[in-house]
Amino acid sequence: MTDQSKKNTQVSWQATQGFSVFLLYISRPDIEGIIILICLTVMLVCIGVTPLYVENKPVSVLIASMLMIALGGGIGGLTIGTLLERLFAESHIEIGGSWVASVALICTSLGILAWVFIVLRISPVTRPPLVAAMLFAIAGAYALIYGILTLETYFLGITRIASAWGEGIAYILNGSAIVGWSHLVMPKMLITKRKTLTVCSMIVGVATVVIGIIGILDAIF
């Protein structure tokens, strides 16, 4: 029974590892709507809860998981505050380009970095998942820096990077991470129809890269 339980837990973890690519699907540099904030909240909390069910996890993984849940809860608090503001305030502040969007992006990027740490601590560290995790980390680190810079622009009026360029680069890095994760990790998922899921994810990743390139070209010309 113990061996079977451990096997089932491992299979569940492999599936969750493959599905973690969805964390980048909603990690957008241009957060503009309540729906996106709700999706960020749900995704961070759900993915953060998953490692809690892995057996023999180190304390550092538990802390990282709780951090992801807390970050998701923080975005949820921003969402509730924004909804209340729209219900009772006379003037409504747009989410896009505001401090709410910047804070949400920072929380999401920190969640991505925490997830990379969890993956590297629990999964067998072979070259494919290591490369995919590094692509995740690069996308998360850039999103964190971009979020901090946009927050600085909002509060201090200091513009260090053009929004079109910043968003374009973020989309390219996110799309590259999606493609890398889809190609290197998702084919090894122990679930049905994984080939279809992998192909769909690859298409989303390529489309995300194209959106980023178009954004940068539009800023240039």
PDB file of C-alpha atoms in Angstrom:
ATOM      1  CA  MET A   1       0.000   0.000   0.000  1.00  0.00           C
ATOM      2  CA  THR A   2       2.803   2.387   0.864  1.00  0.00           C
ATOM      3  CA  ASP A   3       4.634   1.746  -2.416  1.00  0.00           C
ATOM      4  CA  GLN A   4       1.404   2.127  -4.385  1.00  0.00           C
ATOM      5  CA  SER A   5       0.584   5.380  -2.582  1.00  0.00           C
ATOM      6  CA  LYS A   6       4.041   6.730  -3.285  1.00  0.00           C
ATOM      7  CA  LYS A   7       3.709   5.767  -6.943  1.00  0.00           C
ATOM      8  CA  ASN A   8       0.372   7.526  -7.236  1.00  0.00           C
ATOM      9  CA  THR A   9       1.810  10.637  -5.615  1.00  0.00           C
ATOM     10  CA  GLN A  10       4.699  10.663  -8.089  1.00  0.00           C
ATOM     11  CA  VAL A  11       2.341  10.353 -11.043  1.00  0.00           C
ATOM     12  CA  SER A  12       0.228  13.204  -9.695  1.00  0.00           C
ATOM     13  CA  TRP A  13       3.355  15.333  -9.299  1.00  0.00           C
ATOM     14  CA  GLN A  14       4.506  14.628 -12.855  1.00  0.00           C
ATOM     15  CA  ALA A  15       1.138  15.671 -14.206  1.00  0.00           C
ATOM     16  CA  THR A  16       1.174  18.847 -12.111  1.00  0.00           C
ATOM     17  CA  GLN A  17       4.712  19.609 -13.275  1.00  0.00           C
ATOM     18  CA  GLY A  18       3.572  19.423 -16.871  1.00  0.00           C
ATOM     19  CA  PHE A  19       0.525  21.586 -16.279  1.00  0.00           C
ATOM     20  CA  SER A  20       2.628  24.249 -14.545  1.00  0.00           C
ATOM     21  CA  VAL A  21       3.161  25.803 -17.976  1.00  0.00           C
ATOM     22  CA  PHE A  22      -0.278  27.376 -17.498  1.00  0.00           C
ATOM     23  CA  LEU A  23       1.329  29.658 -14.907  1.00  0.00           C
ATOM     24  CA  LEU A  24       2.920  31.539 -17.805  1.00  0.00           C
ATOM     25  CA  TYR A  25      -0.303  31.629 -19.813  1.00  0.00           C
ATOM     26  CA  ILE A  26      -1.745  34.250 -17.475  1.00  0.00           C
ATOM     27  CA  SER A  27       1.527  35.943 -16.527  1.00  0.00           C
ATOM     28  CA  ARG A  28       0.816  38.984 -18.656  1.00  0.00           C
ATOM     29  CA  PRO A  29       2.783  42.251 -18.646  1.00  0.00           C
ATOM     30  CA  ASP A  30      -0.399  44.123 -19.602  1.00  0.00           C
ATOM     31  CA  ILE A  31      -2.837  43.249 -16.824  1.00  0.00           C
ATOM     32  CA  GLU A  32      -5.954  45.254 -17.563  1.00  0.00           C
ATOM     33  CA  GLY A  33      -9.042  43.451 -16.265  1.00  0.00           C
ATOM     34  CA  ILE A  34     -10.627  41.949 -13.188  1.00  0.00           C
ATOM     35  CA  ILE A  35     -10.850  38.553 -14.905  1.00  0.00           C
ATOM     36  CA  ILE A  36      -7.060  38.411 -15.269  1.00  0.00           C
ATOM     37  CA  LEU A  37      -6.640  39.238 -11.579  1.00  0.00           C
ATOM     38  CA  ILE A  38      -9.066  36.467 -10.630  1.00  0.00           C
ATOM     39  CA  CYS A  39      -7.240  33.988 -12.880  1.00  0.00           C
ATOM     40  CA  LEU A  40      -3.906  34.951 -11.325  1.00  0.00           C
ATOM     41  CA  THR A  41      -5.329  34.432  -7.849  1.00  0.00           C
ATOM     42  CA  VAL A  42      -6.798  31.018  -8.615  1.00  0.00           C
ATOM     43  CA  MET A  43      -3.741  29.790 -10.510  1.00  0.00           C
ATOM     44  CA  LEU A  44      -1.190  30.803  -7.875  1.00  0.00           C
ATOM     45  CA  VAL A  45      -3.245  29.344  -5.031  1.00  0.00           C
ATOM     46  CA  CYS A  46      -4.025  26.072  -6.831  1.00  0.00           C
ATOM     47  CA  ILE A  47      -0.475  25.478  -8.039  1.00  0.00           C
ATOM     48  CA  GLY A  48       0.897  26.527  -4.651  1.00  0.00           C
ATOM     49  CA  VAL A  49      -1.275  23.954  -2.885  1.00  0.00           C
ATOM     50  CA  THR A  50      -0.170  21.055  -5.115  1.00  0.00           C
ATOM     51  CA  PRO A  51       3.343  20.493  -3.636  1.00  0.00           C
ATOM     52  CA  LEU A  52       1.809  20.187  -0.172  1.00  0.00           C
ATOM     53  CA  TYR A  53       0.602  16.711  -1.187  1.00  0.00           C
ATOM     54  CA  VAL A  54       4.042  15.489  -2.258  1.00  0.00           C
ATOM     55  CA  GLU A  55       5.543  13.006   0.190  1.00  0.00           C
ATOM     56  CA  ASN A  56       8.875  13.603   1.916  1.00  0.00           C
ATOM     57  CA  LYS A  57       9.070  17.200   0.760  1.00  0.00           C
ATOM     58  CA  PRO A  58      11.755  19.398   2.366  1.00  0.00           C
ATOM     59  CA  VAL A  59      10.791  22.333   4.574  1.00  0.00           C
ATOM     60  CA  SER A  60      12.027  24.776   1.912  1.00  0.00           C
ATOM     61  CA  VAL A  61       9.404  23.432  -0.517  1.00  0.00           C
ATOM     62  CA  LEU A  62       6.702  23.884   2.106  1.00  0.00           C
ATOM     63  CA  ILE A  63       7.798  27.498   2.614  1.00  0.00           C
ATOM     64  CA  ALA A  64       7.860  28.160  -1.147  1.00  0.00           C
ATOM     65  CA  SER A  65       4.383  26.643  -1.500  1.00  0.00           C
ATOM     66  CA  MET A  66       3.013  28.814   1.295  1.00  0.00           C
ATOM     67  CA  LEU A  67       4.645  31.842  -0.359  1.00  0.00           C
ATOM     68  CA  MET A  68       2.817  31.095  -3.613  1.00  0.00           C
ATOM     69  CA  ILE A  69      -0.480  30.764  -1.756  1.00  0.00           C
ATOM     70  CA  ALA A  70       0.184  34.049   0.064  1.00  0.00           C
ATOM     71  CA  LEU A  71       1.015  35.814  -3.215  1.00  0.00           C
ATOM     72  CA  GLY A  72      -2.194  34.497  -4.745  1.00  0.00           C
ATOM     73  CA  GLY A  73      -4.091  35.716  -1.703  1.00  0.00           C
ATOM     74  CA  GLY A  74      -2.444  39.113  -2.077  1.00  0.00           C
ATOM     75  CA  ILE A  75      -3.637  39.416  -5.655  1.00  0.00           C
ATOM     76  CA  GLY A  76      -7.064  38.276  -4.474  1.00  0.00           C
ATOM     77  CA  GLY A  77      -7.052  41.120  -1.954  1.00  0.00           C
ATOM     78  CA  LEU A  78      -6.188  43.571  -4.732  1.00  0.00           C
ATOM     79  CA  THR A  79      -9.051  42.144  -6.780  1.00  0.00           C
ATOM     80  CA  ILE A  80     -11.561  42.588  -3.961  1.00  0.00           C
ATOM     81  CA  GLY A  81     -10.274  46.113  -3.284  1.00  0.00           C
ATOM     82  CA  THR A  82     -10.605  47.013  -6.960  1.00  0.00           C
ATOM     83  CA  LEU A  83     -14.154  45.654  -7.077  1.00  0.00           C
ATOM     84  CA  LEU A  84     -15.138  47.625  -3.968  1.00  0.00           C
ATOM     85  CA  GLU A  85     -13.546  50.758  -5.419  1.00  0.00           C
ATOM     86  CA  ARG A  86     -15.595  50.371  -8.569  1.00  0.00           C
ATOM     87  CA  LEU A  87     -18.767  49.894  -6.540  1.00  0.00           C
ATOM     88  CA  PHE A  88     -18.416  52.819  -4.154  1.00  0.00           C
ATOM     89  CA  ALA A  89     -15.904  55.326  -5.551  1.00  0.00           C
ATOM     90  CA  GLU A  90     -17.065  58.158  -7.783  1.00  0.00           C
ATOM     91  CA  SER A  91     -14.062  57.887 -10.123  1.00  0.00           C
ATOM     92  CA  HIS A  92     -12.650  54.545 -11.217  1.00  0.00           C
ATOM     93  CA  ILE A  93      -8.934  53.998 -11.735  1.00  0.00           C
ATOM     94  CA  GLU A  94      -8.119  51.800 -14.713  1.00  0.00           C
ATOM     95  CA  ILE A  95      -6.174  48.657 -13.857  1.00  0.00           C
ATOM     96  CA  GLY A  96      -3.881  48.786 -16.888  1.00  0.00           C
ATOM     97  CA  GLY A  97      -0.849  50.949 -16.194  1.00  0.00           C
ATOM     98  CA  SER A  98      -1.783  51.422 -12.534  1.00  0.00           C
ATOM     99  CA  TRP A  99      -0.029  50.337  -9.350  1.00  0.00           C
ATOM    100  CA  VAL A 100      -2.515  47.462  -9.046  1.00  0.00           C
ATOM    101  CA  ALA A 101      -1.298  45.948 -12.332  1.00  0.00           C
ATOM    102  CA  SER A 102       2.338  46.452 -11.321  1.00  0.00           C
ATOM    103  CA  VAL A 103       1.869  44.815  -7.907  1.00  0.00           C
ATOM    104  CA  ALA A 104      -0.046  41.916  -9.485  1.00  0.00           C
ATOM    105  CA  LEU A 105       2.772  41.396 -11.996  1.00  0.00           C
ATOM    106  CA  ILE A 106       5.357  41.447  -9.205  1.00  0.00           C
ATOM    107  CA  CYS A 107       3.371  38.884  -7.197  1.00  0.00           C
ATOM    108  CA  THR A 108       2.990  36.641 -10.242  1.00  0.00           C
ATOM    109  CA  SER A 109       6.682  36.794 -11.096  1.00  0.00           C
ATOM    110  CA  LEU A 110       7.648  35.970  -7.511  1.00  0.00           C
ATOM    111  CA  GLY A 111       5.248  33.043  -7.690  1.00  0.00           C
ATOM    112  CA  ILE A 112       6.947  31.823 -10.879  1.00  0.00           C
ATOM    113  CA  LEU A 113      10.373  32.016  -9.236  1.00  0.00           C
ATOM    114  CA  ALA A 114       9.050  30.148  -6.185  1.00  0.00           C
ATOM    115  CA  TRP A 115       7.635  27.485  -8.494  1.00  0.00           C
ATOM    116  CA  VAL A 116      10.990  27.078 -10.269  1.00  0.00           C
ATOM    117  CA  PHE A 117      12.571  26.492  -6.868  1.00  0.00           C
ATOM    118  CA  ILE A 118       9.926  23.882  -6.011  1.00  0.00           C
ATOM    119  CA  VAL A 119      10.403  22.047  -9.311  1.00  0.00           C
ATOM    120  CA  LEU A 120      14.173  21.906  -8.909  1.00  0.00           C
ATOM    121  CA  ARG A 121      13.902  20.707  -5.298  1.00  0.00           C
ATOM    122  CA  ILE A 122      11.378  17.924  -5.892  1.00  0.00           C
ATOM    123  CA  SER A 123      11.871  16.722  -9.463  1.00  0.00           C
ATOM    124  CA  PRO A 124      14.793  14.603 -10.667  1.00  0.00           C
ATOM    125  CA  VAL A 125      17.238  17.186 -11.979  1.00  0.00           C
ATOM    126  CA  THR A 126      18.008  16.062 -15.513  1.00  0.00           C
ATOM    127  CA  ARG A 127      18.950  18.325 -18.388  1.00  0.00           C
ATOM    128  CA  PRO A 128      15.490  18.802 -20.055  1.00  0.00           C
ATOM    129  CA  PRO A 129      13.565  19.985 -16.971  1.00  0.00           C
ATOM    130  CA  LEU A 130      16.587  21.995 -15.829  1.00  0.00           C
ATOM    131  CA  VAL A 131      16.718  23.908 -19.126  1.00  0.00           C
ATOM    132  CA  ALA A 132      12.931  24.416 -19.060  1.00  0.00           C
ATOM    133  CA  ALA A 133      13.077  25.623 -15.454  1.00  0.00           C
ATOM    134  CA  MET A 134      15.799  28.111 -16.342  1.00  0.00           C
ATOM    135  CA  LEU A 135      13.615  29.520 -19.128  1.00  0.00           C
ATOM    136  CA  PHE A 136      10.844  29.835 -16.541  1.00  0.00           C
ATOM    137  CA  ALA A 137      13.240  31.604 -14.164  1.00  0.00           C
ATOM    138  CA  ILE A 138      14.418  34.072 -16.818  1.00  0.00           C
ATOM    139  CA  ALA A 139      10.823  34.956 -17.727  1.00  0.00           C
ATOM    140  CA  GLY A 140       9.908  35.326 -14.054  1.00  0.00           C
ATOM    141  CA  ALA A 141      12.964  37.443 -13.226  1.00  0.00           C
ATOM    142  CA  TYR A 142      12.317  39.797 -16.132  1.00  0.00           C
ATOM    143  CA  ALA A 143       8.639  40.127 -15.189  1.00  0.00           C
ATOM    144  CA  LEU A 144       9.711  40.984 -11.641  1.00  0.00           C
ATOM    145  CA  ILE A 145      12.122  43.694 -12.832  1.00  0.00           C
ATOM    146  CA  TYR A 146       9.575  45.079 -15.284  1.00  0.00           C
ATOM    147  CA  GLY A 147       6.906  45.163 -12.589  1.00  0.00           C
ATOM    148  CA  ILE A 148       9.210  47.059 -10.232  1.00  0.00           C
ATOM    149  CA  LEU A 149      10.126  49.562 -12.964  1.00  0.00           C
ATOM    150  CA  THR A 150       6.482  50.206 -13.848  1.00  0.00           C
ATOM    151  CA  LEU A 151       5.675  50.644 -10.166  1.00  0.00           C
ATOM    152  CA  GLU A 152       8.494  53.185  -9.959  1.00  0.00           C
ATOM    153  CA  THR A 153       7.009  55.011 -12.933  1.00  0.00           C
ATOM    154  CA  TYR A 154       3.607  55.170 -11.276  1.00  0.00           C
ATOM    155  CA  PHE A 155       4.784  56.472  -7.893  1.00  0.00           C
ATOM    156  CA  LEU A 156       7.875  58.493  -8.819  1.00  0.00           C
ATOM    157  CA  GLY A 157       7.206  59.415 -12.427  1.00  0.00           C
ATOM    158  CA  ILE A 158      10.546  57.929 -13.485  1.00  0.00           C
ATOM    159  CA  THR A 159      10.359  56.041 -16.788  1.00  0.00           C
ATOM    160  CA  ARG A 160      13.266  53.656 -17.308  1.00  0.00           C
ATOM    161  CA  ILE A 161      11.779  51.469 -20.037  1.00  0.00           C
ATOM    162  CA  ALA A 162       9.142  52.101 -22.697  1.00  0.00           C
ATOM    163  CA  SER A 163       5.992  50.095 -22.044  1.00  0.00           C
ATOM    164  CA  ALA A 164       5.849  48.776 -25.629  1.00  0.00           C
ATOM    165  CA  TRP A 165       9.409  47.488 -25.424  1.00  0.00           C
ATOM    166  CA  GLY A 166       8.953  46.120 -21.919  1.00  0.00           C
ATOM    167  CA  GLU A 167       5.759  44.272 -22.755  1.00  0.00           C
ATOM    168  CA  GLY A 168       7.203  42.968 -26.011  1.00  0.00           C
ATOM    169  CA  ILE A 169      10.262  41.504 -24.331  1.00  0.00           C
ATOM    170  CA  ALA A 170       8.096  39.988 -21.587  1.00  0.00           C
ATOM    171  CA  TYR A 171       5.890  38.290 -24.177  1.00  0.00           C
ATOM    172  CA  ILE A 172       8.934  36.922 -26.024  1.00  0.00           C
ATOM    173  CA  LEU A 173      10.439  35.495 -22.826  1.00  0.00           C
ATOM    174  CA  ASN A 174       7.111  34.062 -21.674  1.00  0.00           C
ATOM    175  CA  GLY A 175       6.475  32.488 -25.075  1.00  0.00           C
ATOM    176  CA  SER A 176       9.985  31.023 -25.184  1.00  0.00           C
ATOM    177  CA  ALA A 177       9.485  29.517 -21.728  1.00  0.00           C
ATOM    178  CA  ILE A 178       6.137  28.041 -22.781  1.00  0.00           C
ATOM    179  CA  VAL A 179       7.690  26.492 -25.895  1.00  0.00           C
ATOM    180  CA  GLY A 180      10.635  25.147 -23.905  1.00  0.00           C
ATOM    181  CA  TRP A 181       8.448  23.653 -21.182  1.00  0.00           C
ATOM    182  CA  SER A 182       6.045  22.176 -23.734  1.00  0.00           C
ATOM    183  CA  HIS A 183       8.859  20.569 -25.718  1.00  0.00           C
ATOM    184  CA  LEU A 184      11.061  19.360 -22.860  1.00  0.00           C
ATOM    185  CA  VAL A 185       8.664  18.496 -20.030  1.00  0.00           C
ATOM    186  CA  MET A 186       5.081  18.010 -21.200  1.00  0.00           C
ATOM    187  CA  PRO A 187       5.761  15.009 -23.524  1.00  0.00           C
ATOM    188  CA  LYS A 188       6.823  13.046 -20.425  1.00  0.00           C
ATOM    189  CA  MET A 189       3.529  13.663 -18.616  1.00  0.00           C
ATOM    190  CA  LEU A 190       1.727  10.475 -17.578  1.00  0.00           C
ATOM    191  CA  ILE A 191      -1.719  11.569 -18.715  1.00  0.00           C
ATOM    192  CA  THR A 192      -3.954  10.775 -21.649  1.00  0.00           C
ATOM    193  CA  LYS A 193      -3.924  13.000 -24.752  1.00  0.00           C
ATOM    194  CA  ARG A 194      -0.617  14.554 -23.723  1.00  0.00           C
ATOM    195  CA  LYS A 195       0.428  14.883 -27.374  1.00  0.00           C
ATOM    196  CA  THR A 196      -2.579  17.048 -28.151  1.00  0.00           C
ATOM    197  CA  LEU A 197      -1.964  19.143 -25.046  1.00  0.00           C
ATOM    198  CA  THR A 198       1.706  19.543 -25.954  1.00  0.00           C
ATOM    199  CA  VAL A 199       0.914  20.677 -29.499  1.00  0.00           C
ATOM    200  CA  CYS A 200      -1.691  23.181 -28.277  1.00  0.00           C
ATOM    201  CA  SER A 201       0.763  24.528 -25.716  1.00  0.00           C
ATOM    202  CA  MET A 202       3.477  24.881 -28.358  1.00  0.00           C
ATOM    203  CA  ILE A 203       1.082  26.862 -30.540  1.00  0.00           C
ATOM    204  CA  VAL A 204       0.253  29.172 -27.634  1.00  0.00           C
ATOM    205  CA  GLY A 205       3.969  29.669 -26.927  1.00  0.00           C
ATOM    206  CA  VAL A 206       4.815  30.519 -30.534  1.00  0.00           C
ATOM    207  CA  ALA A 207       1.836  32.884 -30.756  1.00  0.00           C
ATOM    208  CA  THR A 208       3.003  34.613 -27.572  1.00  0.00           C
ATOM    209  CA  VAL A 209       6.470  35.132 -29.040  1.00  0.00           C
ATOM    210  CA  VAL A 210       4.946  36.535 -32.229  1.00  0.00           C
ATOM    211  CA  ILE A 211       2.820  38.974 -30.200  1.00  0.00           C
ATOM    212  CA  GLY A 212       5.965  40.196 -28.458  1.00  0.00           C
ATOM    213  CA  ILE A 213       7.856  40.651 -31.732  1.00  0.00           C
ATOM    214  CA  ILE A 214       4.942  42.528 -33.283  1.00  0.00           C
ATOM    215  CA  GLY A 215       4.766  44.799 -30.236  1.00  0.00           C
ATOM    216  CA  ILE A 216       8.453  45.673 -30.475  1.00  0.00           C
ATOM    217  CA  LEU A 217       8.290  46.237 -34.248  1.00  0.00           C
ATOM    218  CA  ASP A 218       5.256  48.450 -33.758  1.00  0.00           C
ATOM    219  CA  ALA A 219       7.203  50.506 -31.211  1.00  0.00           C
ATOM    220  CA  ILE A 220      10.100  50.896 -33.655  1.00  0.00           C
ATOM    221  CA  PHE A 221       8.136  51.805 -36.761  1.00  0.00           C
TER     222      PHE A 221
END
